[in-house]
């Protein structure tokens, strides 16, 4: 049973359509990236999932159960990491976690153990008695994550959890998330940083203007591109005439371009097409002294699917 | 209801309140300082000597009557009399050192007695006053009128000058163009006065008595409260400032919800499995607790330093304080339900609160308002809070007099709470 099952949700604010028929499903131990530019409807989708916004249409199932009302115990299965630092900066880290744990009914030793576990996980145990206002941006992000984990949810919703974070803290957060995935948590990771989604997510859901554009594994999304990889060869000398153009007939080659002495080949699948390309070059006596390959990014996928850049 | 969550939220609000230096300053130090100041300005403790109004007198007449008037004014406990010439008196009033200058013009003594019977031109009496202190000028005017009436009356009905006035007046009446019947009545009056004067001359010192016209009463002054209770102006000032600054705390309680929205905290709170009643109820309870703590600290200070006591029903005082604390918390929710952003909401809420505390009598007691305004302010919750707390402190009233303020404040709490819940934006932005 999926930890999260979102079915055709729609939400309008007046004349503005925020979400228009988004569906997605996340299994335990899986991380799904919810991608789209700013204003695409990612945050509204997350708000609908955790019951903050009532959808005009569609349904959300958490572990197979509908979320009925504000104090529905189903909410205990959800952990939300909001985009903002949703922390009381005038309070200590420990006090913040005590509060958020109590909101989910934790108390006494159970609460203290949970706080200990979460602070350990995010590497802030030694700062537990410090005011949050004294924390760096990266530390606040990590505590923001800990606050969502204190009640040990099955489903974690992360809304742009690395905005404004230094590389060191970002890597620490990534390691935390990979650990949670291994521990069987289902994660929904909302971001417009494609490289983060590529690194972390098993599945990608792309939305734009509230509509679902694509939903598949990262691998399969790349296959939607005419060229998922580019193979670049630095030739020893310019080939005679235009015989090199025949490379486009090699299986898996989608495009061929010569710039000076560099040959660029667009391939649908590197492992399938590269051997054929190299064999063709050897057969036609075209020698090269350097080969490199570059994979297309999710940015390219988004561009290909929507005709515009993610950061537009 | 998730009680862990409820009390965790209450604890969180109290912790935030007591760790915020600005809120502590606004809730405790500011009202104590301002209430102490107002208490001193408005009279201080009842056993303190009232400040006297500085008055200059310019006696250009130098008659017996003008000297007697001056002496009487000098003996008045409300005035601090100094004399000098006109230029000096005018300069003193202009500079604000004196509130009023009284100029008794030349010929005043001679003409005042005749004028009393309508004979001859009235003498002029000039009053120079500081326009910024007109209430004090009115007080001086009253004291001056009393002194002149008394001294002129004495002269007319007993003094040598009075006999001259009577002779002159009898001559004047023969020439006056009055109806014969009126002339006859006035002649009878003058003859009676003459007989009175002859009788008092004969009786002399052997028969002491009212030898002249006097004020027909002896004025006894007493600040009226409950039996044995002395008015302490600090009681009112601490009530007024307490009400004002507790409402300011209520504003902050409401604005804190808007701040939580702005900082994404509201989203996290709403994502938790807690009811709307838990969320708003905890905020209300914490605001009410803060209000009670502020009131307790202010009145403890007023008791220790200025001897302000709950002279009436202590249960009534607690009841009014509780009802006002509840009203404050629902007022905070009302602000949170109408406000969009903290920045836009706070100034408007402060303005509304200042109007409310002004109309409620926090600054100036409501009995000083015009009658229509006194009636109108019954629709303002602060009026009931101020009247209720004043009633239980310096007025020394019983529990029965606290019932109505308690009911009204509870009613306002329900009204504000109902509007707030109806208008509250539950969906996150």
Short mmCIF file of C-alpha atoms in Angstrom, two decimals, chain B residues 136-411:
data_model
loop_
_atom_site.label_atom_id
_atom_site.label_comp_id
_atom_site.label_asym_id
_atom_site.label_seq_id
_atom_site.Cartn_x
_atom_site.Cartn_y
_atom_site.Cartn_z
CA UNK B 136 -7.78 76.86 37.30
CA UNK B 137 -8.95 80.31 36.15
CA UNK B 138 -12.53 79.11 36.61
CA UNK B 139 -11.71 77.96 40.14
CA UNK B 140 -10.15 81.33 40.98
CA UNK B 141 -13.20 83.07 39.51
CA UNK B 142 -15.46 81.14 41.86
CA UNK B 143 -13.34 81.87 44.94
CA UNK B 144 -13.08 85.54 43.95
CA UNK B 145 -16.85 85.91 43.45
CA UNK B 146 -17.48 84.40 46.87
CA UNK B 147 -14.98 86.73 48.53
CA UNK B 148 -16.35 89.86 46.83
CA UNK B 149 -19.99 89.05 47.59
CA UNK B 150 -19.11 88.41 51.22
CA UNK B 151 -17.03 91.54 51.69
CA UNK B 152 -19.34 93.86 49.73
CA UNK B 153 -22.30 92.42 51.65
CA UNK B 154 -20.54 93.15 54.92
CA UNK B 155 -19.92 96.69 53.86
CA UNK B 156 -23.48 97.29 52.72
CA UNK B 157 -25.12 95.75 55.72
CA UNK B 158 -22.83 96.92 58.44
CA UNK B 159 -19.94 99.13 57.59
CA UNK B 160 -19.68 102.91 57.44
CA UNK B 161 -19.47 102.72 53.71
CA UNK B 162 -22.76 100.87 53.74
CA UNK B 163 -24.55 103.80 55.34
CA UNK B 164 -23.22 106.11 52.67
CA UNK B 165 -24.39 103.59 50.02
CA UNK B 166 -27.88 103.61 51.57
CA UNK B 167 -28.12 107.41 51.61
CA UNK B 168 -26.89 107.60 48.03
CA UNK B 169 -29.27 104.86 46.97
CA UNK B 170 -32.29 106.58 48.55
CA UNK B 171 -31.44 109.75 46.66
CA UNK B 172 -30.95 107.78 43.46
CA UNK B 173 -34.31 106.05 43.79
CA UNK B 174 -36.17 109.34 43.92
CA UNK B 175 -34.65 110.32 40.58
CA UNK B 176 -34.82 106.89 38.96
CA UNK B 177 -37.35 106.21 36.19
CA UNK B 178 -38.89 103.18 37.85
CA UNK B 179 -42.58 102.35 38.33
CA UNK B 180 -43.90 103.84 41.58
CA UNK B 181 -44.71 100.41 42.98
CA UNK B 182 -41.05 99.25 42.47
CA UNK B 183 -39.74 102.45 44.06
CA UNK B 184 -41.96 101.83 47.09
CA UNK B 185 -40.68 98.26 47.49
CA UNK B 186 -37.01 99.39 47.26
CA UNK B 187 -37.62 102.19 49.85
CA UNK B 188 -39.04 99.54 52.20
CA UNK B 189 -35.92 97.40 51.62
CA UNK B 190 -33.56 100.30 52.38
CA UNK B 191 -35.52 101.22 55.56
CA UNK B 192 -35.25 97.60 56.71
CA UNK B 193 -31.50 97.65 56.14
CA UNK B 194 -31.24 100.91 58.10
CA UNK B 195 -33.20 99.40 61.00
CA UNK B 196 -30.94 96.32 60.85
CA UNK B 197 -27.84 98.50 61.00
CA UNK B 198 -29.27 100.54 63.95
CA UNK B 199 -30.11 97.33 65.82
CA UNK B 200 -26.65 95.83 65.33
CA UNK B 201 -25.07 99.17 66.42
CA UNK B 202 -27.12 99.08 69.65
CA UNK B 203 -26.40 95.41 70.33
CA UNK B 204 -22.70 95.97 69.63
CA UNK B 205 -20.18 93.54 70.93
CA UNK B 206 -22.50 92.45 73.76
CA UNK B 207 -24.65 90.52 71.38
CA UNK B 208 -22.42 88.78 68.91
CA UNK B 209 -24.17 87.49 65.88
CA UNK B 210 -24.49 87.88 62.21
CA UNK B 211 -23.67 91.56 61.97
CA UNK B 212 -23.44 91.45 58.21
CA UNK B 213 -24.28 89.41 55.15
CA UNK B 214 -22.39 86.12 55.10
CA UNK B 215 -22.25 83.08 52.92
CA UNK B 216 -25.32 81.10 53.89
CA UNK B 217 -23.41 77.88 54.41
CA UNK B 218 -20.22 76.34 55.75
CA UNK B 219 -18.50 74.21 53.17
CA UNK B 220 -17.13 70.93 54.43
CA UNK B 221 -15.01 69.03 51.97
CA UNK B 222 -14.67 65.24 52.01
CA UNK B 223 -13.56 62.79 49.34
CA UNK B 224 -16.49 60.42 49.37
CA UNK B 225 -15.86 56.70 49.07
CA UNK B 226 -17.01 53.85 51.28
CA UNK B 227 -17.07 54.59 55.03
CA UNK B 228 -13.52 54.86 56.28
CA UNK B 229 -12.05 54.69 52.78
CA UNK B 230 -9.85 57.52 51.60
CA UNK B 231 -9.54 58.27 47.91
CA UNK B 232 -6.16 57.42 46.49
CA UNK B 233 -5.62 58.77 43.00
CA UNK B 234 -3.04 56.04 42.37
CA UNK B 235 -5.86 53.50 42.49
CA UNK B 236 -7.51 55.06 39.46
CA UNK B 237 -4.25 55.66 37.59
CA UNK B 238 -3.10 52.06 38.10
CA UNK B 239 -6.51 50.79 37.02
CA UNK B 240 -6.47 52.98 33.92
CA UNK B 241 -2.92 52.19 32.90
CA UNK B 242 -3.39 48.53 33.75
CA UNK B 243 -6.39 48.31 31.45
CA UNK B 244 -4.54 50.15 28.68
CA UNK B 245 -1.35 48.12 28.77
CA UNK B 246 -3.13 44.80 29.22
CA UNK B 247 -5.02 45.60 26.03
CA UNK B 248 -1.67 46.34 24.38
CA UNK B 249 -0.60 42.87 25.47
CA UNK B 250 -3.84 41.56 23.92
CA UNK B 251 -2.87 43.25 20.65
CA UNK B 252 0.50 41.48 20.74
CA UNK B 253 -1.25 38.17 21.41
CA UNK B 254 -3.32 38.68 18.26
CA UNK B 255 -0.41 39.96 16.21
CA UNK B 256 1.64 36.92 17.28
CA UNK B 257 -0.81 34.71 15.35
CA UNK B 258 -0.27 36.87 12.27
CA UNK B 259 3.50 36.65 12.82
CA UNK B 260 3.22 32.87 13.05
CA UNK B 261 1.42 32.90 9.71
CA UNK B 262 4.15 35.07 8.22
CA UNK B 263 6.95 32.86 9.56
CA UNK B 264 5.40 29.57 8.41
CA UNK B 265 4.80 28.46 12.00
CA UNK B 266 1.06 28.53 11.58
CA UNK B 267 1.42 25.99 8.77
CA UNK B 268 3.37 23.66 11.06
CA UNK B 269 0.84 24.08 13.87
CA UNK B 270 -2.09 23.47 11.51
CA UNK B 271 -0.38 20.38 10.10
CA UNK B 272 -0.38 18.82 13.57
CA UNK B 273 -3.34 16.69 14.70
CA UNK B 274 -4.85 19.37 16.92
CA UNK B 275 -8.26 20.98 16.74
CA UNK B 276 -9.02 24.60 16.04
CA UNK B 277 -10.33 24.87 19.60
CA UNK B 278 -6.94 23.75 20.91
CA UNK B 279 -5.12 26.29 18.79
CA UNK B 280 -7.30 29.29 19.61
CA UNK B 281 -8.16 28.16 23.12
CA UNK B 282 -4.51 27.85 24.12
CA UNK B 283 -3.76 31.30 22.72
CA UNK B 284 -6.74 32.71 24.64
CA UNK B 285 -5.74 31.06 27.88
CA UNK B 286 -2.14 32.20 27.67
CA UNK B 287 -3.24 35.79 26.92
CA UNK B 288 -5.67 35.70 29.85
CA UNK B 289 -2.94 34.39 32.17
CA UNK B 290 -0.59 37.18 31.02
CA UNK B 291 -3.35 39.75 31.63
CA UNK B 292 -3.90 38.48 35.17
CA UNK B 293 -0.17 38.44 35.91
CA UNK B 294 0.19 42.03 34.67
CA UNK B 295 -2.75 43.16 36.78
CA UNK B 296 -1.38 41.32 39.83
CA UNK B 297 2.07 42.87 39.43
CA UNK B 298 0.70 46.39 38.89
CA UNK B 299 -1.63 46.30 41.88
CA UNK B 300 1.01 44.67 44.07
CA UNK B 301 3.37 47.52 43.19
CA UNK B 302 0.61 50.08 43.79
CA UNK B 303 -0.15 48.47 47.15
CA UNK B 304 3.48 48.31 48.30
CA UNK B 305 4.52 51.76 47.10
CA UNK B 306 1.35 53.88 47.09
CA UNK B 307 -0.81 52.06 49.61
CA UNK B 308 -3.50 51.28 47.01
CA UNK B 309 -5.87 48.71 48.50
CA UNK B 310 -8.82 46.68 47.42
CA UNK B 311 -11.15 48.51 49.76
CA UNK B 312 -14.25 46.78 48.42
CA UNK B 313 -14.94 43.13 47.70
CA UNK B 314 -11.78 41.15 47.01
CA UNK B 315 -13.86 38.45 45.32
CA UNK B 316 -15.40 41.17 43.17
CA UNK B 317 -11.94 42.46 42.27
CA UNK B 318 -10.84 38.95 41.24
CA UNK B 319 -14.07 38.46 39.30
CA UNK B 320 -13.71 41.72 37.36
CA UNK B 321 -10.02 40.97 36.73
CA UNK B 322 -10.86 37.50 35.39
CA UNK B 323 -13.64 38.84 33.17
CA UNK B 324 -11.36 41.57 31.84
CA UNK B 325 -8.57 39.04 31.21
CA UNK B 326 -11.00 36.94 29.15
CA UNK B 327 -12.16 40.02 27.28
CA UNK B 328 -8.52 40.89 26.51
CA UNK B 329 -7.83 37.42 25.13
CA UNK B 330 -10.89 37.48 22.86
CA UNK B 331 -9.92 41.00 21.77
CA UNK B 332 -6.56 39.54 20.71
CA UNK B 333 -8.30 36.86 18.67
CA UNK B 334 -10.47 39.52 17.07
CA UNK B 335 -7.36 41.36 15.95
CA UNK B 336 -5.87 38.14 14.56
CA UNK B 337 -9.07 37.42 12.64
CA UNK B 338 -9.31 40.86 11.04
CA UNK B 339 -5.59 41.50 10.47
CA UNK B 340 -3.76 40.62 7.31
CA UNK B 341 -0.15 41.34 8.20
CA UNK B 342 1.45 42.26 11.54
CA UNK B 343 2.86 45.46 10.07
CA UNK B 344 -0.53 46.72 8.89
CA UNK B 345 -2.51 45.44 11.85
CA UNK B 346 -0.49 46.64 14.84
CA UNK B 347 -0.88 50.45 14.31
CA UNK B 348 -4.61 50.14 13.61
CA UNK B 349 -5.13 47.96 16.66
CA UNK B 350 -3.16 50.39 18.84
CA UNK B 351 -5.29 53.28 17.57
CA UNK B 352 -8.52 51.37 18.27
CA UNK B 353 -7.25 50.47 21.74
CA UNK B 354 -6.30 54.06 22.57
CA UNK B 355 -9.79 55.22 21.57
CA UNK B 356 -11.29 52.45 23.67
CA UNK B 357 -9.23 53.22 26.78
CA UNK B 358 -9.85 56.94 26.41
CA UNK B 359 -13.61 56.40 26.21
CA UNK B 360 -13.43 53.84 28.97
CA UNK B 361 -12.10 56.44 31.40
CA UNK B 362 -8.58 55.09 31.72
CA UNK B 363 -7.02 58.49 31.27
CA UNK B 364 -9.69 60.75 32.72
CA UNK B 365 -12.48 59.34 34.91
CA UNK B 366 -15.64 58.88 32.87
CA UNK B 367 -17.74 61.01 35.27
CA UNK B 368 -15.96 64.02 33.80
CA UNK B 369 -17.43 63.25 30.37
CA UNK B 370 -20.59 64.96 29.09
CA UNK B 371 -23.71 63.03 30.07
CA UNK B 372 -24.39 61.76 26.52
CA UNK B 373 -20.83 60.45 26.30
CA UNK B 374 -21.11 58.77 29.67
CA UNK B 375 -24.13 56.89 28.34
CA UNK B 376 -22.45 56.12 25.03
CA UNK B 377 -19.34 54.69 26.68
CA UNK B 378 -21.40 51.97 28.34
CA UNK B 379 -21.01 50.25 24.96
CA UNK B 380 -17.22 50.24 25.43
CA UNK B 381 -15.80 47.26 27.34
CA UNK B 382 -12.98 49.27 28.93
CA UNK B 383 -15.58 51.46 30.69
CA UNK B 384 -16.83 48.37 32.54
CA UNK B 385 -13.31 47.23 33.33
CA UNK B 386 -12.28 50.63 34.71
CA UNK B 387 -15.54 51.15 36.63
CA UNK B 388 -15.43 47.60 37.97
CA UNK B 389 -11.83 47.81 39.17
CA UNK B 390 -12.32 51.35 40.55
CA UNK B 391 -15.44 50.15 42.34
CA UNK B 392 -13.60 47.33 44.04
CA UNK B 393 -10.52 49.42 44.92
CA UNK B 394 -10.92 53.03 45.98
CA UNK B 395 -14.72 53.22 45.89
CA UNK B 396 -14.88 50.28 48.29
CA UNK B 397 -17.99 48.74 46.72
CA UNK B 398 -19.34 45.29 47.46
CA UNK B 399 -19.49 42.14 45.38
CA UNK B 400 -22.99 43.02 44.12
CA UNK B 401 -21.52 46.04 42.34
CA UNK B 402 -19.00 43.84 40.55
CA UNK B 403 -21.66 41.59 39.03
CA UNK B 404 -22.70 43.96 36.23
CA UNK B 405 -19.12 44.75 35.06
CA UNK B 406 -18.37 41.01 35.14
CA UNK B 407 -21.45 40.18 33.08
CA UNK B 408 -20.76 42.94 30.58
CA UNK B 409 -17.08 41.99 30.18
CA UNK B 410 -18.01 38.33 29.79
CA UNK B 411 -20.57 39.38 27.20
#
